[in-house]
Structure formats: C-alpha cells, structure tokens
Short mmCIF file of C-alpha atoms and ligand atoms in Angstrom, two decimals:
data_model
loop_
_atom_site.label_atom_id
_atom_site.label_comp_id
_atom_site.label_asym_id
_atom_site.label_seq_id
_atom_site.Cartn_x
_atom_site.Cartn_y
_atom_site.Cartn_z
CA MET A 1 87.17 81.68 164.55
CA SER A 2 85.20 82.15 161.50
CA PRO A 3 82.39 79.35 161.11
CA GLU A 4 82.44 76.85 158.02
CA THR A 5 79.95 77.85 155.67
CA LEU A 6 78.83 74.85 153.75
CA ILE A 7 75.90 75.46 150.51
CA ILE A 8 74.32 72.53 149.18
CA GLY A 9 73.85 72.81 145.10
CA ALA A 10 76.17 75.61 142.50
CA GLY A 11 73.85 76.99 141.07
CA MET A 12 72.47 80.61 140.23
CA ALA A 13 71.43 81.34 143.96
CA THR A 14 74.90 80.47 144.63
CA ALA A 15 76.64 82.18 142.45
CA TYR A 16 74.96 85.23 143.47
CA LEU A 17 75.52 84.51 147.05
CA LEU A 18 79.26 83.63 146.85
CA GLN A 19 79.18 87.35 145.07
CA GLU A 20 77.28 89.15 147.70
CA LEU A 21 79.63 87.38 150.74
CA GLU A 22 82.30 88.69 148.65
CA ASN A 23 81.32 92.23 148.51
CA ARG A 24 81.07 92.06 152.43
CA GLY A 25 84.00 91.18 152.99
CA HIS A 26 83.31 87.52 153.76
CA ASP A 27 86.76 85.58 154.83
CA GLY A 28 85.26 82.42 156.72
CA ASP A 29 85.39 79.14 154.51
CA ILE A 30 83.20 77.99 152.34
CA THR A 31 82.37 75.09 150.63
CA VAL A 32 80.20 73.90 147.72
CA ILE A 33 78.71 70.60 147.06
CA GLY A 34 77.29 70.36 143.65
CA ASP A 35 75.30 67.32 141.97
CA GLU A 36 75.95 68.82 138.26
CA ARG A 37 79.66 68.73 137.17
CA ASP A 38 79.68 72.23 136.05
CA CYS A 39 79.24 75.07 139.10
CA CYS A 40 77.40 77.97 138.81
CA TYR A 41 76.73 78.73 135.36
CA ASN A 42 74.14 81.33 134.28
CA ARG A 43 71.09 78.65 132.95
CA VAL A 44 69.09 81.51 131.86
CA LEU A 45 71.72 81.51 128.60
CA LEU A 46 70.80 77.65 127.97
CA SER A 47 68.07 78.59 126.01
CA SER A 48 70.48 80.72 123.61
CA LEU A 49 73.19 78.33 123.42
CA LEU A 50 70.28 76.06 122.51
CA ALA A 51 69.53 78.46 119.84
CA GLY A 52 72.82 78.68 118.32
CA GLU A 53 73.23 82.42 119.88
CA THR A 54 75.54 82.27 122.66
CA ALA A 55 78.93 80.13 123.60
CA GLU A 56 79.45 77.88 126.17
CA GLU A 57 82.00 80.20 127.72
CA ALA A 58 79.30 83.20 127.84
CA LEU A 59 77.75 81.18 130.94
CA ARG A 60 80.49 81.54 133.26
CA LEU A 61 79.11 83.63 136.10
CA LEU A 62 81.64 83.55 138.96
CA PRO A 63 85.49 84.46 138.35
CA ALA A 64 87.91 81.91 137.17
CA ASP A 65 89.69 82.46 140.67
CA GLN A 66 86.81 81.91 142.69
CA GLY A 67 87.98 79.05 143.29
CA ARG A 68 90.59 79.99 145.84
CA ALA A 69 88.46 81.49 148.56
CA THR A 70 85.69 79.09 147.80
CA ARG A 71 85.60 74.91 147.64
CA PHE A 72 83.78 73.34 145.05
CA ILE A 73 82.97 69.81 145.15
CA ALA A 74 81.31 69.13 142.02
CA GLY A 75 79.21 66.17 140.73
CA THR A 76 78.87 65.25 144.19
CA ARG A 77 75.22 64.70 145.24
CA VAL A 78 74.58 65.72 148.98
CA GLU A 79 72.46 62.92 150.21
CA LYS A 80 71.51 63.52 154.06
CA VAL A 81 71.72 65.83 156.87
CA ASP A 82 72.44 65.75 160.22
CA THR A 83 71.33 69.09 161.80
CA GLN A 84 71.91 67.60 165.79
CA ASN A 85 75.70 66.61 164.51
CA ARG A 86 76.41 69.34 161.76
CA LEU A 87 77.36 67.05 159.35
CA VAL A 88 75.87 66.18 155.74
CA ARG A 89 77.51 62.99 154.04
CA CYS A 90 77.01 62.44 150.24
CA ASP A 91 76.58 59.86 147.61
CA ASN A 92 80.70 59.11 147.41
CA GLY A 93 80.77 58.63 151.13
CA HIS A 94 82.59 62.17 151.46
CA GLU A 95 81.38 63.81 154.94
CA GLN A 96 81.61 67.02 155.51
CA HIS A 97 80.76 69.29 158.80
CA TYR A 98 79.22 72.77 158.55
CA ASP A 99 78.57 75.46 161.23
CA GLN A 100 76.12 77.06 158.85
CA LEU A 101 73.84 75.58 156.26
CA VAL A 102 72.41 76.58 153.25
CA PHE A 103 70.41 74.96 151.09
CA ALA A 104 70.12 75.94 147.53
CA THR A 105 68.95 73.13 145.29
CA GLY A 106 66.98 74.61 142.73
CA SER A 107 63.46 72.59 141.34
CA SER A 108 63.65 69.78 139.09
CA VAL A 109 61.18 69.89 135.59
CA ALA A 110 57.98 68.41 136.94
CA LYS A 111 56.86 65.24 135.27
CA PRO A 112 53.91 64.63 134.09
CA GLU A 113 52.88 60.69 134.29
CA ILE A 114 53.27 59.14 130.49
CA ALA A 115 53.04 55.36 129.62
CA GLY A 116 56.16 54.37 128.41
CA ALA A 117 58.60 57.45 128.39
CA ASP A 118 61.39 55.63 130.06
CA VAL A 119 63.11 55.47 126.79
CA ALA A 120 65.81 57.34 125.07
CA GLY A 121 65.07 60.46 123.30
CA VAL A 122 63.24 61.13 125.70
CA GLY A 123 64.21 64.02 128.14
CA VAL A 124 64.21 67.47 130.04
CA PHE A 125 65.49 70.97 129.24
CA ARG A 126 66.93 72.07 133.05
CA THR A 127 71.08 71.87 133.40
CA LEU A 128 74.28 72.32 130.35
CA ASP A 129 74.79 68.80 130.16
CA ASP A 130 70.88 68.64 128.89
CA THR A 131 71.84 71.16 126.88
CA ARG A 132 74.92 69.87 125.40
CA LYS A 133 72.59 66.18 124.87
CA LEU A 134 70.39 68.17 122.96
CA LEU A 135 73.12 69.97 120.66
CA GLU A 136 74.74 66.51 120.34
CA VAL A 137 71.60 65.34 118.36
CA PRO A 138 72.57 64.43 114.91
CA GLY A 139 70.97 65.56 112.14
CA GLU A 140 68.83 68.14 111.18
CA ASN A 141 65.09 68.10 110.05
CA ARG A 142 64.54 65.66 112.83
CA GLN A 143 61.00 65.61 114.68
CA VAL A 144 60.83 66.63 117.74
CA VAL A 145 57.79 66.96 120.53
CA VAL A 146 57.82 69.78 123.42
CA ILE A 147 55.48 69.48 125.83
CA GLY A 148 54.35 72.40 127.57
CA GLY A 149 53.61 76.04 125.86
CA GLY A 150 55.09 77.84 128.38
CA LEU A 151 58.09 79.88 128.74
CA LEU A 152 60.97 77.15 129.10
CA GLY A 153 58.92 75.12 126.34
CA LEU A 154 58.63 77.65 124.08
CA GLU A 155 62.87 78.56 124.38
CA ALA A 156 63.45 75.07 123.80
CA ALA A 157 61.09 74.65 120.89
CA HIS A 158 62.60 77.72 119.13
CA GLY A 159 65.72 76.13 119.75
CA LEU A 160 65.42 73.20 118.04
CA ASN A 161 63.44 74.81 115.31
CA GLN A 162 66.71 77.39 115.00
CA ARG A 163 68.89 73.76 114.86
CA GLY A 164 66.42 73.03 111.69
CA HIS A 165 64.83 70.43 113.40
CA ARG A 166 60.58 70.22 112.99
CA THR A 167 59.29 71.10 115.95
CA THR A 168 55.74 70.70 117.83
CA VAL A 169 54.62 71.61 120.59
CA LEU A 170 52.12 70.19 123.03
CA HIS A 171 50.12 72.77 125.18
CA ARG A 172 46.99 71.27 127.60
CA ASN A 173 45.64 74.63 128.26
CA GLN A 174 43.79 76.85 124.95
CA TRP A 175 46.17 79.55 124.86
CA LEU A 176 50.24 79.57 124.73
CA MET A 177 51.91 80.90 128.30
CA ASN A 178 48.34 80.95 130.05
CA ARG A 179 50.15 82.06 133.25
CA GLN A 180 51.70 85.15 131.81
CA LEU A 181 49.48 86.49 128.86
CA ASP A 182 45.30 86.43 128.27
CA GLU A 183 44.28 84.86 125.51
CA GLU A 184 44.91 87.57 122.77
CA GLY A 185 48.36 87.84 123.92
CA GLY A 186 48.97 84.22 123.69
CA ARG A 187 47.10 83.98 120.29
CA VAL A 188 49.04 86.53 119.02
CA LEU A 189 52.13 84.77 120.13
CA GLN A 190 51.06 81.15 118.65
CA ARG A 191 50.56 83.07 115.02
CA GLU A 192 54.32 84.55 115.55
CA LEU A 193 55.88 80.84 116.78
CA GLU A 194 54.21 79.71 113.83
CA SER A 195 55.25 81.99 111.47
CA GLN A 196 59.06 80.64 112.39
CA GLY A 197 58.12 77.82 111.58
CA MET A 198 57.21 75.86 114.81
CA ASN A 199 53.93 73.67 114.85
CA ILE A 200 51.40 74.15 117.86
CA GLN A 201 48.82 72.13 118.91
CA LEU A 202 46.34 73.47 121.94
CA GLY A 203 44.55 71.40 124.56
CA ALA A 204 46.62 68.92 123.94
CA SER A 205 48.89 66.31 126.00
CA ALA A 206 50.80 63.24 125.46
CA SER A 207 49.15 60.04 127.51
CA ARG A 208 52.02 56.95 125.38
CA VAL A 209 54.98 57.00 124.13
CA HIS A 210 55.88 54.29 121.75
CA SER A 211 59.13 52.99 121.48
CA GLU A 212 61.16 50.64 118.79
CA ASN A 213 64.61 49.06 120.21
CA ASN A 214 64.81 51.52 123.55
CA HIS A 215 64.46 54.56 121.30
CA ILE A 216 61.06 56.28 120.68
CA ILE A 217 58.94 56.30 117.43
CA GLY A 218 56.12 59.05 118.21
CA VAL A 219 53.85 59.72 120.78
CA GLU A 220 49.98 59.36 121.33
CA LEU A 221 48.16 62.19 122.23
CA ASP A 222 44.76 62.11 124.63
CA ASN A 223 42.79 62.97 122.01
CA GLY A 224 43.84 60.09 119.87
CA ASP A 225 46.18 61.79 117.64
CA TYR A 226 49.68 60.28 116.99
CA LEU A 227 52.59 62.05 115.85
CA ASP A 228 56.02 60.69 114.85
CA CYS A 229 58.87 61.39 116.91
CA GLN A 230 62.88 61.24 117.50
CA LEU A 231 62.96 63.33 120.25
CA LEU A 232 60.67 64.51 123.01
CA LEU A 233 61.29 67.06 125.72
CA VAL A 234 59.17 67.97 128.64
CA ALA A 235 58.65 71.29 129.79
CA THR A 236 55.89 71.09 131.70
CA GLY A 237 57.27 72.86 134.71
CA ILE A 238 59.24 72.79 137.98
CA ALA A 239 59.15 71.49 141.37
CA PRO A 240 61.23 73.09 144.60
CA ASN A 241 63.76 70.27 145.28
CA ARG A 242 62.53 69.73 149.27
CA GLN A 243 62.55 66.03 149.54
CA LEU A 244 66.70 66.37 151.69
CA ALA A 245 65.41 69.08 154.08
CA ALA A 246 62.45 67.44 154.54
CA ALA A 247 64.25 64.30 155.31
CA ALA A 248 66.04 66.35 157.56
CA GLY A 249 63.64 67.70 159.71
CA LEU A 250 63.39 71.35 158.22
CA ALA A 251 59.67 72.62 157.75
CA THR A 252 58.86 72.33 153.79
CA ASP A 253 55.88 73.10 152.19
CA ARG A 254 55.66 73.33 148.49
CA GLY A 255 59.52 74.14 149.06
CA ILE A 256 61.51 75.04 151.81
CA VAL A 257 59.84 77.24 154.16
CA VAL A 258 61.69 79.99 155.18
CA ASP A 259 61.33 83.25 156.54
CA GLY A 260 62.13 87.01 155.52
CA GLN A 261 65.91 86.50 156.31
CA LEU A 262 66.18 83.24 154.99
CA ARG A 263 66.31 80.96 157.87
CA CYS A 264 64.88 77.39 158.16
CA SER A 265 62.55 76.16 160.90
CA ILE A 266 66.55 74.77 162.69
CA ASN A 267 69.13 77.18 163.67
CA ASN A 268 71.73 77.84 161.36
CA VAL A 269 70.08 76.26 158.11
CA PHE A 270 68.51 78.82 155.96
CA ALA A 271 67.34 78.23 152.25
CA LEU A 272 67.38 80.44 148.78
CA GLY A 273 66.35 80.14 145.38
CA GLU A 274 64.00 77.47 143.69
CA CYS A 275 63.91 75.30 146.53
CA SER A 276 62.82 78.30 149.16
CA GLN A 277 59.33 79.27 150.22
CA LEU A 278 58.11 82.23 151.87
CA GLY A 279 54.09 82.39 152.33
CA GLU A 280 52.24 80.84 149.78
CA HIS A 281 55.68 82.04 147.51
CA CYS A 282 58.05 79.83 145.20
CA PHE A 283 59.97 81.44 142.56
CA GLY A 284 61.28 80.17 138.94
CA LEU A 285 63.30 83.95 138.42
CA VAL A 286 66.67 85.10 138.54
CA ALA A 287 65.32 88.88 139.79
CA PRO A 288 63.92 87.26 143.52
CA ILE A 289 67.03 85.23 143.97
CA ARG A 290 69.12 87.59 143.53
CA LYS A 291 67.75 89.57 146.30
CA GLN A 292 67.36 86.68 148.76
CA ALA A 293 71.59 86.76 148.32
CA LYS A 294 72.26 90.37 149.55
CA VAL A 295 69.56 89.22 152.69
CA LEU A 296 70.87 86.21 153.39
CA ALA A 297 75.10 87.55 152.73
CA GLY A 298 73.24 89.88 155.54
CA GLN A 299 72.33 87.30 157.68
CA LEU A 300 75.66 84.98 156.98
CA THR A 301 77.98 87.54 158.01
CA ASN A 302 75.98 88.89 161.31
CA ARG A 303 74.87 92.23 159.37
CA PRO A 304 71.23 91.62 158.56
CA GLY A 305 69.17 93.64 156.76
CA THR A 306 65.84 94.44 156.01
CA ASP A 307 63.32 91.48 155.17
CA PHE A 308 62.97 89.69 151.46
CA GLU A 309 59.92 90.60 150.68
CA ILE A 310 57.69 89.37 147.77
CA ASP A 311 57.13 92.02 144.43
CA ASP A 312 56.19 91.85 141.06
CA TRP A 313 59.01 90.50 138.44
CA PRO A 314 58.25 91.07 135.29
CA THR A 315 58.37 88.06 132.52
CA GLN A 316 60.32 88.64 129.01
CA LEU A 317 60.72 85.70 126.73
CA LYS A 318 64.06 84.74 124.83
CA ILE A 319 63.67 84.26 121.26
CA SER A 320 65.31 85.66 118.75
CA GLY A 321 63.08 87.50 116.53
CA ILE A 322 59.92 88.09 118.81
CA ASP A 323 59.23 90.59 121.72
CA LEU A 324 57.17 89.62 124.88
CA TYR A 325 57.38 91.44 128.08
CA ARG A 326 54.99 90.77 131.10
CA ALA A 327 54.32 92.53 134.45
CA GLY A 328 52.03 93.09 137.47
CA VAL A 329 48.31 91.75 137.30
CA LEU A 330 45.89 91.45 134.51
CA ASP A 331 42.78 91.98 136.62
CA THR A 332 39.14 91.63 134.04
CA ASP A 333 37.59 94.10 136.38
CA ALA A 334 40.27 97.10 136.15
CA GLU A 335 40.67 99.32 133.03
CA HIS A 336 42.12 98.00 129.76
CA LEU A 337 43.97 100.29 127.07
CA VAL A 338 44.65 97.42 124.37
CA LEU A 339 46.60 98.59 121.42
CA ARG A 340 46.21 96.37 118.28
CA ASP A 341 48.10 96.00 115.10
CA PRO A 342 47.45 92.35 113.92
CA ASP A 343 49.39 92.84 110.32
CA HIS A 344 52.93 93.92 112.67
CA GLY A 345 52.18 91.00 115.23
CA VAL A 346 51.80 93.67 118.30
CA TYR A 347 49.85 93.41 120.28
CA ARG A 348 49.86 95.49 124.09
CA ARG A 349 47.18 95.76 127.02
CA LEU A 350 47.64 98.13 130.13
CA VAL A 351 45.78 97.52 133.09
CA ILE A 352 44.76 100.47 135.17
CA ARG A 353 42.76 101.09 138.43
CA ASP A 354 42.36 104.24 140.69
CA ASP A 355 44.36 105.79 137.65
CA GLN A 356 47.90 104.06 139.02
CA LEU A 357 49.21 101.41 136.14
CA ILE A 358 48.79 97.83 137.76
CA GLY A 359 50.00 95.24 134.51
CA ALA A 360 50.98 95.28 131.03
CA VAL A 361 51.02 92.87 128.79
CA LEU A 362 53.63 93.45 125.47
CA VAL A 363 53.61 91.37 122.52
CA GLY A 364 55.48 91.85 119.30
CA ASP A 365 56.72 95.60 120.88
CA LYS A 366 57.94 95.54 124.17
CA ARG A 367 59.54 99.29 123.70
CA GLY A 368 58.73 101.29 127.61
CA GLY A 369 58.61 97.48 129.21
CA THR A 370 60.80 98.14 131.79
CA TRP A 371 59.11 101.77 132.90
CA TYR A 372 55.88 100.63 133.06
CA ALA A 373 57.28 97.64 135.38
CA GLU A 374 58.86 100.68 137.23
CA LEU A 375 55.16 102.31 137.09
CA ILE A 376 53.66 99.67 138.73
CA HIS A 377 56.90 98.53 141.28
CA ASN A 378 56.14 102.74 142.07
CA ARG A 379 52.47 102.96 142.22
CA ARG A 380 52.60 106.35 140.66
CA ASN A 381 49.58 108.28 139.75
CA ILE A 382 49.65 107.85 135.90
CA ALA A 383 46.52 110.39 135.28
CA ALA A 384 48.59 112.78 133.32
CA LEU A 385 50.86 110.25 131.09
CA ARG A 386 47.68 108.62 130.09
CA HIS A 387 47.21 109.77 126.73
CA GLY A 388 50.85 108.60 125.88
CA LEU A 389 50.89 105.93 128.28
CA MET A 390 50.44 103.36 125.47
CA PHE A 391 53.49 104.54 123.52
CA GLY A 392 56.41 104.51 126.05
CA PRO A 393 57.91 107.35 128.53
CA GLU A 394 58.81 109.78 125.42
CA MET A 395 55.61 109.97 124.28
CA ALA A 396 53.53 109.94 127.40
CA GLN A 397 56.24 113.28 128.73
CA THR A 398 55.86 114.64 125.52
CA LEU A 399 51.74 114.88 126.23
CA ALA A 400 51.97 115.10 129.49
CA PRO A 401 51.45 119.35 129.55
CA ALA A 402 49.04 119.29 127.14
CA THR A 403 46.54 116.86 129.07
CA ALA A 404 46.92 119.24 132.36
CA ALA A 405 46.80 121.86 130.62
C1 FAD B 501 66.28 76.66 130.06
C2 FAD B 501 65.67 77.92 130.86
C3 FAD B 501 66.06 79.20 130.67
C4 FAD B 501 65.60 80.20 131.53
N1 FAD B 501 65.21 81.58 131.60
C5 FAD B 501 65.06 82.45 132.37
C6 FAD B 501 65.46 83.78 131.67
O1 FAD B 501 64.99 83.91 131.04
N2 FAD B 501 64.35 84.47 133.14
C7 FAD B 501 64.83 84.08 134.69
O2 FAD B 501 64.62 84.82 135.79
N3 FAD B 501 64.60 83.27 135.03
C8 FAD B 501 65.36 82.34 133.70
N4 FAD B 501 65.50 80.67 134.04
C9 FAD B 501 65.06 80.64 135.52
C10 FAD B 501 66.34 80.35 136.30
O3 FAD B 501 67.29 79.95 135.38
C11 FAD B 501 66.27 79.79 137.93
O4 FAD B 501 65.61 80.59 138.82
C12 FAD B 501 67.86 80.00 138.75
O5 FAD B 501 68.45 78.97 138.33
C13 FAD B 501 67.05 79.05 139.78
O6 FAD B 501 68.33 79.28 140.38
P1 FAD B 501 68.33 78.41 142.24
O7 FAD B 501 70.65 77.94 142.12
O8 FAD B 501 67.51 78.13 142.84
O9 FAD B 501 68.58 76.78 141.52
P2 FAD B 501 69.49 76.12 140.40
O10 FAD B 501 70.44 77.24 139.74
O11 FAD B 501 68.78 74.97 139.29
O12 FAD B 501 70.67 75.57 140.92
C14 FAD B 501 70.16 74.63 141.90
C15 FAD B 501 71.60 73.25 142.06
O13 FAD B 501 71.41 72.08 143.27
C16 FAD B 501 71.52 71.13 142.55
N5 FAD B 501 71.24 70.16 143.37
C17 FAD B 501 70.04 70.17 143.64
N6 FAD B 501 70.08 69.13 145.07
C18 FAD B 501 71.18 68.51 145.61
C19 FAD B 501 71.88 67.57 146.23
N7 FAD B 501 70.88 67.15 147.14
N8 FAD B 501 73.43 67.68 146.16
C20 FAD B 501 74.17 68.44 145.47
N9 FAD B 501 73.55 69.42 144.46
C21 FAD B 501 72.41 69.49 144.35
C22 FAD B 501 70.85 70.86 141.39
O14 FAD B 501 71.68 70.28 140.35
C23 FAD B 501 71.30 72.58 140.72
O15 FAD B 501 72.96 72.10 139.30
C24 FAD B 501 65.36 79.91 133.14
C25 FAD B 501 65.32 78.34 133.56
C26 FAD B 501 66.02 77.54 132.78
C27 FAD B 501 66.45 76.22 132.99
#
C-alpha cells in the first residue's frame, strides 16, 4: 500500500510540491490541511491585485481538477502533531493519520510592539483575505500609514496609493530597502516613489496608536510626531511559523531545522518553504522554495536527488513604473562600476572582484538584470566583457572583441 502523505499548510510551497509530485507520477494519497479558506494561490500577485493590476482569477496556481488527486481541507488549522502515533489534530476536532508528514506552514508578519494597536483599522498584508479587506476599504483619499519600507511595505503602499489613498511609509532605517540596496540606490528609489505621490519618513517608527470607538484615528511616532490615519498596515518583516513543529518535539531555531533533503529531526517528517531553515538560512522568496519542492518530491517518491543548496536569489520590486533589481553582494571592499543619471532616476552599480561580477544593483533601469545574475551565479570571468558590462549583454559582447584586441 502506498504511504499517506499529509501536508500542513496550503500555500505556495505546497502548490509547487504537488506539481513536482505529479510530474514524478506520485500515486499515493495526499491530504493538505490549510487554515486559509483559499488554497495554494499565488501570494506574489497580491501586490498587483491590491494595485488593481491583476484579477483574483489570475492567482490560481493549481489546475481546477487538482482536487481529484489531492484531498484539500481548507479553513482548518492543525493544532497538534503527535509524531509517535503519526496523527495530527485540528481546531475542529478532526484527526488525520499520516505516514509521511510535511510542514509547509510559511511565515507570519513579525509585528513590533505598538501600544494601543489592537483596534480596527490596524492590519497586515499577507493573505488573500487581508487583500480583500483592503480592497473593501470604502472611499478614496484616506490617510494610510504603512510601517516598513522593505519590499512588502513598499508594494503595499504603492497598491494603496494606486487606489487613491494618501499613503505614508515609516521606515526605521536611514534608507529604503536597506537589506537589498545601498544608500544611494535607496535614495534614488525614494525620489521615484515620492514623485508617484508616496510620503516617506525615514528613521521613524510608530510608538502608539490613537483610536476612537475602537477604530484607529492616528499614530504617534517615537520622535513625538503625530500622523492622522484611518488605516495602519504593519509590514516589518516575517517570522517562520515553527511553533507547531517545536511543540511536536522537532528541532527548531528561527525556523524548522532541515537537512539538504528537507528532512526534519524526526523520521518521516519534512519541511519546506518559509517555515524551514537550512544552516543559518531561512527563506522569503519563491525561487528557493521551487528548488526545495523538487528535492522533497524526490524524497517522497523514494527517488532522492541531489541536496538543496543555498544560492543567491535576486530580488525585484513589483511597482509599476519603477524598475528595481538586485543580485549578489554589495561588498564595499570590492571594485565598483557606477552609472548615475539622476534626471531620469537611474542608478546602476556593478560590483567586481577578481574579474568576476559579484553584485548588481539596478534602480530605474533593470535591463540586463537576469544576465548579471547568471554571470554572478556562474562565476564567469568578465575581463573581456568589462568595457560594455554596464550596458547589458549586447553592448558587452559588441565591445568584447575590440577590448580583447
Ligand atoms: C504581498 C506579497 C508579495 C510577495 N512578492 C514576492 C515576490 O515578488 N517574489 C518572491 O519571490 N516572493 C514574494 N513573496 C514571498 C512569497 O509569497 C513566499 O515566499 C511564499 O508564499 C512562501 O510560501 P510558503 O508555502 O512557504 O508559505 P505561505 O505561502 O505563507 O503558505 C503557508 C500556509 O500555511 C498556513 N498555515 C500555517 N500554519 C498552519 C497550521 N497550523 N494549520 C494549517 N495551515 C497553516 C498559512 O496560513 C498559509 O496559508 C511575497 C509575499 C507577499 C505576502
């Protein structure tokens, strides 16, 4: 008899895993238990949905008839895992046996402590339901504050701006997207966002929410300033959902600890996606999760392949009218080629060490981004391409023979 596979969480990692299992002809029973009412949708597109650039139907990741091969139990939360008896218990009392268990529980928004924040009008931007609620906010021209000037905070702020709200981003660091960009890139990005009508306050965080009749009316900042607002969104980073696994006795750290085959510390239990941790690394992008899904599908079908390995995964911002691409590392001790065109909001920085491209930041013009990422990934010698490197692959190739000569 083929083993029963149970997956906890019906997010993107699960969608990719189901696709990979199908590709390998997996024919055992699979049950997926997810606590959202929607299963396996494309979370990446929530920003475009909020901005009115994508329709909800476009978020579907799995074919409509996937349910025939897989049993989905939606809107149900797994509350306890008993690894001795290979059983999970859900919040509605349902119990489910498994032979192989996969944690795909994702992350939650890591919320900072803000006094008075437990009122209506304070929310997060993580799920389809969160997005639907934001889309239902009545009337335009509301004052909205978004806490967090990282990728998700800026995409949320852009979406709300597009809907006609007046949006202010509070970012506690000295420049936007400080984890991905250098200061100059962050400043160029800021100017572009401000020119689209977004307000940005750097070095600022919220200390207290003010409310009336249990609804937010404003927010006090730690520098003493006060902003009127009717909506506050928290986008200050994510924390892997590891608590359920920890309570079941699995090794956890920041996330659920896995090896290169996505195996957890107890037999027949696996984890992938944003809830997992390999070495020091947790994950917040889709690209590594797709790779994990391939590796785990090999494990679950008894045809293990090579280990999942840590790589560099480029970052892009999905804000219409603003190009942004970052790959590799921005080592300040290495050699830097920089192109600045402030009048057109363009800033391009390439980082080179020992004739190899090791990093690229492209703001305002991301042409060549995937080519740079490949050069970085393949550790290619770029000495001959150097002359035209800044201008993308065509120009670099055109100028290469002349340079070599
Ligand atoms: C707005 C937004 C934009 C993004 N844009 C990009 C982008 O441009 N590029 C990119 O690479 N990545 C992007 N990401 C990140 C990407 O969406 C995530 O990396 C990916 O969704 C992670 O997949 P996952 O399955 O690990 O987690 P999730 O997709 O979060 O799925 C986990 C699921 O498990 C459920 N769950 C948790 N605990 C339980 C439990 N006990 N019982 C039952 N169910 C449970 C959760 O509710 C959730 O539905 C974006 C994320 C957001 C929110």
